[in-house]
PDB file of C-alpha atoms in Angstrom:
ATOM      1  CA  GLU A 199       0.000   0.000   0.000  1.00  0.00           C
ATOM      2  CA  THR A 200       2.755   2.450   0.825  1.00  0.00           C
ATOM      3  CA  GLU A 201       4.275   1.932  -2.627  1.00  0.00           C
ATOM      4  CA  ILE A 202       0.970   2.860  -4.262  1.00  0.00           C
ATOM      5  CA  VAL A 203       0.654   5.902  -1.975  1.00  0.00           C
ATOM      6  CA  LYS A 204       4.134   7.075  -2.980  1.00  0.00           C
ATOM      7  CA  ARG A 205       3.589   6.516  -6.682  1.00  0.00           C
ATOM      8  CA  THR A 206       0.067   7.915  -6.933  1.00  0.00           C
ATOM      9  CA  GLY A 207      -0.033  10.693  -4.366  1.00  0.00           C
ATOM     10  CA  LEU A 208      -3.263   9.237  -2.999  1.00  0.00           C
ATOM     11  CA  SER A 209      -3.804   9.045   0.723  1.00  0.00           C
ATOM     12  CA  LEU A 210      -3.326   5.711   2.472  1.00  0.00           C
ATOM     13  CA  ARG A 211      -7.033   5.775   3.264  1.00  0.00           C
ATOM     14  CA  ALA A 212      -7.932   6.214  -0.431  1.00  0.00           C
ATOM     15  CA  VAL A 213      -5.633   3.345  -1.467  1.00  0.00           C
ATOM     16  CA  GLN A 214      -7.103   1.098   1.212  1.00  0.00           C
ATOM     17  CA  GLY A 215     -10.584   2.046   0.009  1.00  0.00           C
ATOM     18  CA  LEU A 216      -9.735   1.154  -3.591  1.00  0.00           C
ATOM     19  CA  LYS A 217      -8.322  -2.194  -2.471  1.00  0.00           C
ATOM     20  CA  ARG A 218     -11.462  -2.903  -0.413  1.00  0.00           C
ATOM     21  CA  GLN A 219     -13.687  -2.051  -3.393  1.00  0.00           C
ATOM     22  CA  ALA A 220     -11.663  -4.249  -5.747  1.00  0.00           C
ATOM     23  CA  CYS A 221     -11.760  -7.089  -3.246  1.00  0.00           C
ATOM     24  CA  ALA A 222     -15.521  -6.704  -2.778  1.00  0.00           C
ATOM     25  CA  VAL A 223     -15.976  -7.153  -6.518  1.00  0.00           C
ATOM     26  CA  LEU A 224     -13.357  -9.832  -7.122  1.00  0.00           C
ATOM     27  CA  CYS A 225     -13.190 -11.872  -3.907  1.00  0.00           C
ATOM     28  CA  PRO A 226     -15.773 -14.223  -2.475  1.00  0.00           C
ATOM     29  CA  ALA A 227     -17.515 -13.569   0.830  1.00  0.00           C
ATOM     30  CA  PRO A 228     -15.468 -14.236   3.978  1.00  0.00           C
ATOM     31  CA  GLN A 229     -15.508 -17.769   5.319  1.00  0.00           C
ATOM     32  CA  SER A 230     -15.409 -18.983   8.891  1.00  0.00           C
ATOM     33  CA  ALA A 231     -12.181 -20.385  10.312  1.00  0.00           C
ATOM     34  CA  ALA A 232     -13.833 -23.805  10.540  1.00  0.00           C
ATOM     35  CA  THR A 233     -14.735 -23.723   6.846  1.00  0.00           C
ATOM     36  CA  LEU A 234     -11.231 -22.635   5.879  1.00  0.00           C
ATOM     37  CA  ARG A 235      -9.712 -25.394   8.011  1.00  0.00           C
ATOM     38  CA  GLN A 236     -11.854 -27.967   6.195  1.00  0.00           C
ATOM     39  CA  SER A 237     -11.158 -26.676   2.715  1.00  0.00           C
ATOM     40  CA  ARG A 238      -7.770 -26.496   1.051  1.00  0.00           C
ATOM     41  CA  ARG A 239      -7.268 -23.328  -0.973  1.00  0.00           C
ATOM     42  CA  ARG A 240      -5.448 -23.830  -4.225  1.00  0.00           C
ATOM     43  CA  ARG A 241      -2.428 -21.924  -5.440  1.00  0.00           C
ATOM     44  CA  LEU A 242      -1.441 -20.892  -8.938  1.00  0.00           C
ATOM     45  CA  THR A 243       2.132 -21.627  -9.930  1.00  0.00           C
ATOM     46  CA  LEU A 244       4.211 -18.894 -11.518  1.00  0.00           C
ATOM     47  CA  GLY A 245       6.216 -21.559 -13.338  1.00  0.00           C
ATOM     48  CA  CYS A 246       9.402 -20.814 -11.407  1.00  0.00           C
ATOM     49  CA  SER A 247      10.162 -22.659  -8.184  1.00  0.00           C
ATOM     50  CA  LYS A 248      12.028 -19.675  -6.706  1.00  0.00           C
ATOM     51  CA  LEU A 249       9.122 -17.308  -7.345  1.00  0.00           C
ATOM     52  CA  ASP A 250       6.625 -19.875  -6.084  1.00  0.00           C
ATOM     53  CA  LYS A 251       8.685 -20.228  -2.909  1.00  0.00           C
ATOM     54  CA  LEU A 252       8.583 -16.443  -2.379  1.00  0.00           C
ATOM     55  CA  VAL A 253       4.778 -16.544  -2.458  1.00  0.00           C
ATOM     56  CA  ARG A 254       4.535 -19.703  -0.328  1.00  0.00           C
ATOM     57  CA  GLY A 255       3.842 -22.150  -3.127  1.00  0.00           C
ATOM     58  CA  GLY A 256       2.166 -19.924  -5.708  1.00  0.00           C
ATOM     59  CA  LEU A 257      -0.491 -17.225  -5.855  1.00  0.00           C
ATOM     60  CA  LEU A 258      -3.356 -17.974  -3.494  1.00  0.00           C
ATOM     61  CA  THR A 259      -6.712 -18.330  -5.250  1.00  0.00           C
ATOM     62  CA  ASN A 260      -9.739 -16.231  -4.307  1.00  0.00           C
ATOM     63  CA  SER A 261      -7.550 -13.407  -3.092  1.00  0.00           C
ATOM     64  CA  VAL A 262      -5.855 -10.193  -4.163  1.00  0.00           C
ATOM     65  CA  THR A 263      -2.074 -10.226  -4.612  1.00  0.00           C
ATOM     66  CA  GLU A 264      -0.263  -6.922  -5.036  1.00  0.00           C
ATOM     67  CA  LEU A 265       3.115  -6.720  -6.756  1.00  0.00           C
ATOM     68  CA  SER A 266       5.123  -3.574  -6.156  1.00  0.00           C
ATOM     69  CA  GLY A 267       8.625  -2.469  -6.969  1.00  0.00           C
ATOM     70  CA  GLU A 268      10.802  -0.175  -8.986  1.00  0.00           C
ATOM     71  CA  SER A 269      10.113   0.450 -12.639  1.00  0.00           C
ATOM     72  CA  ALA A 270      11.377  -2.342 -14.921  1.00  0.00           C
ATOM     73  CA  CYS A 271      11.975  -4.817 -12.076  1.00  0.00           C
ATOM     74  CA  GLY A 272       9.813  -7.556 -13.631  1.00  0.00           C
ATOM     75  CA  LYS A 273       6.287  -6.974 -12.318  1.00  0.00           C
ATOM     76  CA  THR A 274       4.698  -7.201 -15.773  1.00  0.00           C
ATOM     77  CA  GLN A 275       6.793 -10.294 -16.535  1.00  0.00           C
ATOM     78  CA  ILE A 276       5.346 -12.009 -13.458  1.00  0.00           C
ATOM     79  CA  CYS A 277       1.836 -10.951 -14.469  1.00  0.00           C
ATOM     80  CA  LEU A 278       2.304 -12.412 -17.952  1.00  0.00           C
ATOM     81  CA  GLN A 279       3.727 -15.585 -16.402  1.00  0.00           C
ATOM     82  CA  ALA A 280       0.629 -15.957 -14.218  1.00  0.00           C
ATOM     83  CA  ALA A 281      -1.673 -15.220 -17.186  1.00  0.00           C
ATOM     84  CA  LEU A 282      -0.120 -18.124 -19.061  1.00  0.00           C
ATOM     85  CA  HIS A 283       0.149 -20.570 -16.175  1.00  0.00           C
ATOM     86  CA  VAL A 284      -3.492 -20.169 -15.099  1.00  0.00           C
ATOM     87  CA  GLN A 285      -4.329 -22.118 -18.262  1.00  0.00           C
ATOM     88  CA  LEU A 286      -2.436 -25.231 -17.193  1.00  0.00           C
ATOM     89  CA  PRO A 287      -4.362 -28.130 -15.677  1.00  0.00           C
ATOM     90  CA  THR A 288      -4.483 -28.264 -11.879  1.00  0.00           C
ATOM     91  CA  ARG A 289      -2.107 -31.243 -11.857  1.00  0.00           C
ATOM     92  CA  SER A 290       0.519 -28.919 -13.398  1.00  0.00           C
ATOM     93  CA  GLY A 291      -0.092 -26.064 -10.960  1.00  0.00           C
ATOM     94  CA  GLY A 292      -2.601 -24.144 -13.070  1.00  0.00           C
ATOM     95  CA  LEU A 293      -6.322 -23.555 -12.643  1.00  0.00           C
ATOM     96  CA  ASP A 294      -7.431 -24.804 -16.083  1.00  0.00           C
ATOM     97  CA  GLY A 295      -8.962 -21.444 -16.895  1.00  0.00           C
ATOM     98  CA  ASN A 296      -8.551 -18.201 -18.763  1.00  0.00           C
ATOM     99  CA  CYS A 297      -7.173 -14.783 -17.788  1.00  0.00           C
ATOM    100  CA  LEU A 298      -8.567 -11.279 -17.973  1.00  0.00           C
ATOM    101  CA  TYR A 299      -5.595  -8.931 -18.321  1.00  0.00           C
ATOM    102  CA  VAL A 300      -6.419  -5.280 -17.672  1.00  0.00           C
ATOM    103  CA  CYS A 301      -3.761  -3.060 -19.189  1.00  0.00           C
ATOM    104  CA  THR A 302      -3.486   0.580 -18.122  1.00  0.00           C
ATOM    105  CA  GLU A 303      -0.219   1.277 -19.924  1.00  0.00           C
ATOM    106  CA  ASP A 304       0.009   2.570 -23.489  1.00  0.00           C
ATOM    107  CA  ALA A 305       0.555  -0.801 -25.129  1.00  0.00           C
ATOM    108  CA  PHE A 306       0.038  -4.397 -24.053  1.00  0.00           C
ATOM    109  CA  PRO A 307       3.328  -6.381 -24.227  1.00  0.00           C
ATOM    110  CA  ASN A 308       2.127  -8.700 -26.999  1.00  0.00           C
ATOM    111  CA  LYS A 309       5.565  -9.540 -28.355  1.00  0.00           C
ATOM    112  CA  ARG A 310       6.883 -10.621 -24.959  1.00  0.00           C
ATOM    113  CA  LEU A 311       3.726 -12.612 -24.239  1.00  0.00           C
ATOM    114  CA  ALA A 312       4.118 -14.482 -27.552  1.00  0.00           C
ATOM    115  CA  GLN A 313       7.727 -15.362 -26.670  1.00  0.00           C
ATOM    116  CA  MET A 314       6.711 -16.615 -23.229  1.00  0.00           C
ATOM    117  CA  ALA A 315       3.757 -18.555 -24.647  1.00  0.00           C
ATOM    118  CA  GLU A 316       6.028 -20.344 -27.093  1.00  0.00           C
ATOM    119  CA  LEU A 317       8.318 -21.411 -24.247  1.00  0.00           C
ATOM    120  CA  LEU A 318       5.360 -22.600 -22.188  1.00  0.00           C
ATOM    121  CA  GLN A 319       4.104 -24.685 -25.112  1.00  0.00           C
ATOM    122  CA  GLN A 320       7.535 -26.275 -25.416  1.00  0.00           C
ATOM    123  CA  ARG A 321       7.612 -27.094 -21.689  1.00  0.00           C
ATOM    124  CA  HIS A 322       4.071 -28.558 -21.684  1.00  0.00           C
ATOM    125  CA  PRO A 323       3.476 -29.931 -25.211  1.00  0.00           C
ATOM    126  CA  SER A 324       0.796 -32.441 -24.201  1.00  0.00           C
ATOM    127  CA  VAL A 325      -1.331 -29.692 -22.653  1.00  0.00           C
ATOM    128  CA  TRP A 326      -1.440 -27.642 -25.839  1.00  0.00           C
ATOM    129  CA  ARG A 327      -2.065 -30.608 -28.113  1.00  0.00           C
ATOM    130  CA  ALA A 328      -5.270 -31.191 -26.120  1.00  0.00           C
ATOM    131  CA  HIS A 329      -6.441 -27.578 -26.574  1.00  0.00           C
ATOM    132  CA  ASP A 330      -7.821 -26.118 -29.750  1.00  0.00           C
ATOM    133  CA  LYS A 331      -6.554 -22.660 -28.740  1.00  0.00           C
ATOM    134  CA  ALA A 332      -3.062 -21.262 -28.335  1.00  0.00           C
ATOM    135  CA  PRO A 333      -2.165 -19.834 -24.907  1.00  0.00           C
ATOM    136  CA  THR A 334      -2.445 -16.274 -26.195  1.00  0.00           C
ATOM    137  CA  ASP A 335      -6.043 -16.980 -27.309  1.00  0.00           C
ATOM    138  CA  ARG A 336      -7.047 -17.597 -23.692  1.00  0.00           C
ATOM    139  CA  ILE A 337      -5.888 -14.217 -22.367  1.00  0.00           C
ATOM    140  CA  TYR A 338      -8.546 -11.524 -22.777  1.00  0.00           C
ATOM    141  CA  VAL A 339      -7.033  -8.043 -22.798  1.00  0.00           C
ATOM    142  CA  GLU A 340      -8.962  -4.944 -21.771  1.00  0.00           C
ATOM    143  CA  HIS A 341      -7.507  -1.421 -21.830  1.00  0.00           C
ATOM    144  CA  THR A 342      -8.478   1.449 -19.575  1.00  0.00           C
ATOM    145  CA  ASP A 343      -6.837   4.784 -18.930  1.00  0.00           C
ATOM    146  CA  SER A 344      -8.827   6.087 -15.970  1.00  0.00           C
ATOM    147  CA  VAL A 345      -9.928   5.113 -12.486  1.00  0.00           C
ATOM    148  CA  GLU A 346     -13.538   5.478 -13.628  1.00  0.00           C
ATOM    149  CA  GLY A 347     -12.886   3.165 -16.564  1.00  0.00           C
ATOM    150  CA  LEU A 348     -11.283   0.598 -14.250  1.00  0.00           C
ATOM    151  CA  TRP A 349     -14.227   0.802 -11.868  1.00  0.00           C
ATOM    152  CA  HIS A 350     -16.693   0.274 -14.748  1.00  0.00           C
ATOM    153  CA  LEU A 351     -14.633  -2.630 -16.026  1.00  0.00           C
ATOM    154  CA  LEU A 352     -14.503  -4.296 -12.593  1.00  0.00           C
ATOM    155  CA  THR A 353     -18.149  -3.771 -11.699  1.00  0.00           C
ATOM    156  CA  GLU A 354     -19.910  -4.136 -15.058  1.00  0.00           C
ATOM    157  CA  ARG A 355     -17.826  -5.962 -17.661  1.00  0.00           C
ATOM    158  CA  THR A 356     -15.773  -8.345 -15.517  1.00  0.00           C
ATOM    159  CA  PRO A 357     -18.721 -10.290 -14.039  1.00  0.00           C
ATOM    160  CA  VAL A 358     -20.063 -10.895 -17.571  1.00  0.00           C
ATOM    161  CA  LEU A 359     -16.636 -11.940 -18.877  1.00  0.00           C
ATOM    162  CA  MET A 360     -16.111 -14.256 -15.914  1.00  0.00           C
ATOM    163  CA  ARG A 361     -19.342 -16.105 -16.615  1.00  0.00           C
ATOM    164  CA  ALA A 362     -18.853 -16.279 -20.382  1.00  0.00           C
ATOM    165  CA  SER A 363     -15.128 -17.023 -20.603  1.00  0.00           C
ATOM    166  CA  ASP A 364     -14.139 -19.197 -17.610  1.00  0.00           C
ATOM    167  CA  ILE A 365     -11.910 -16.441 -16.192  1.00  0.00           C
ATOM    168  CA  LYS A 366      -9.861 -17.773 -13.273  1.00  0.00           C
ATOM    169  CA  LEU A 367      -7.320 -14.937 -13.013  1.00  0.00           C
ATOM    170  CA  ILE A 368      -7.670 -11.173 -13.257  1.00  0.00           C
ATOM    171  CA  VAL A 369      -4.514  -9.102 -13.692  1.00  0.00           C
ATOM    172  CA  ILE A 370      -4.507  -5.314 -13.395  1.00  0.00           C
ATOM    173  CA  ASP A 371      -1.241  -3.962 -14.792  1.00  0.00           C
ATOM    174  CA  SER A 372      -1.021  -1.437 -13.237  1.00  0.00           C
ATOM    175  CA  VAL A 373      -3.225   0.476 -10.807  1.00  0.00           C
ATOM    176  CA  ALA A 374      -0.474   3.007 -10.153  1.00  0.00           C
ATOM    177  CA  ALA A 375      -0.255   3.917 -13.856  1.00  0.00           C
ATOM    178  CA  LEU A 376      -3.749   5.425 -13.647  1.00  0.00           C
ATOM    179  CA  PHE A 377      -2.440   8.066 -11.244  1.00  0.00           C
ATOM    180  CA  ARG A 378       0.784   9.061 -12.996  1.00  0.00           C
ATOM    181  CA  GLU A 379       0.880  12.419 -14.685  1.00  0.00           C
TER     182      GLU A 379
END
């Protein structure tokens, strides 16, 4: 949160409010401790054992994960990695689903995604032979350049896309970009 405050100039309270609103839209209702103890929450692999170890075995499902860091430190790379790996079957650390990738920067990194997708196909050839779509066909990209546009996307379009397209991962790259001048 403090990274977003520094980068956007928003108050900590405003950032916390945005995170609460995003979570209210994207996360399921809270569960009791007893229910959580009985159910095992899944994790999404990032395809790299060292990264998975940093996030305790992968990205936790049904939750919000925030990546922060200096410019060009690899945040988008990790987001693209997750967008590809969500498509893998659960036995391979994926969620057997699609990704909604919300891009707030000028251009989506299509070239890099294609390179990464090719490598993923080489590492998991049997998975892609079973699919009629390439990995890049299962990532739905939306662009927005304003907080209002993001809010509309999260509250209006995302629920429809999730029902129609088996979305199991939503990436917002990046919230901070909406506040840069």
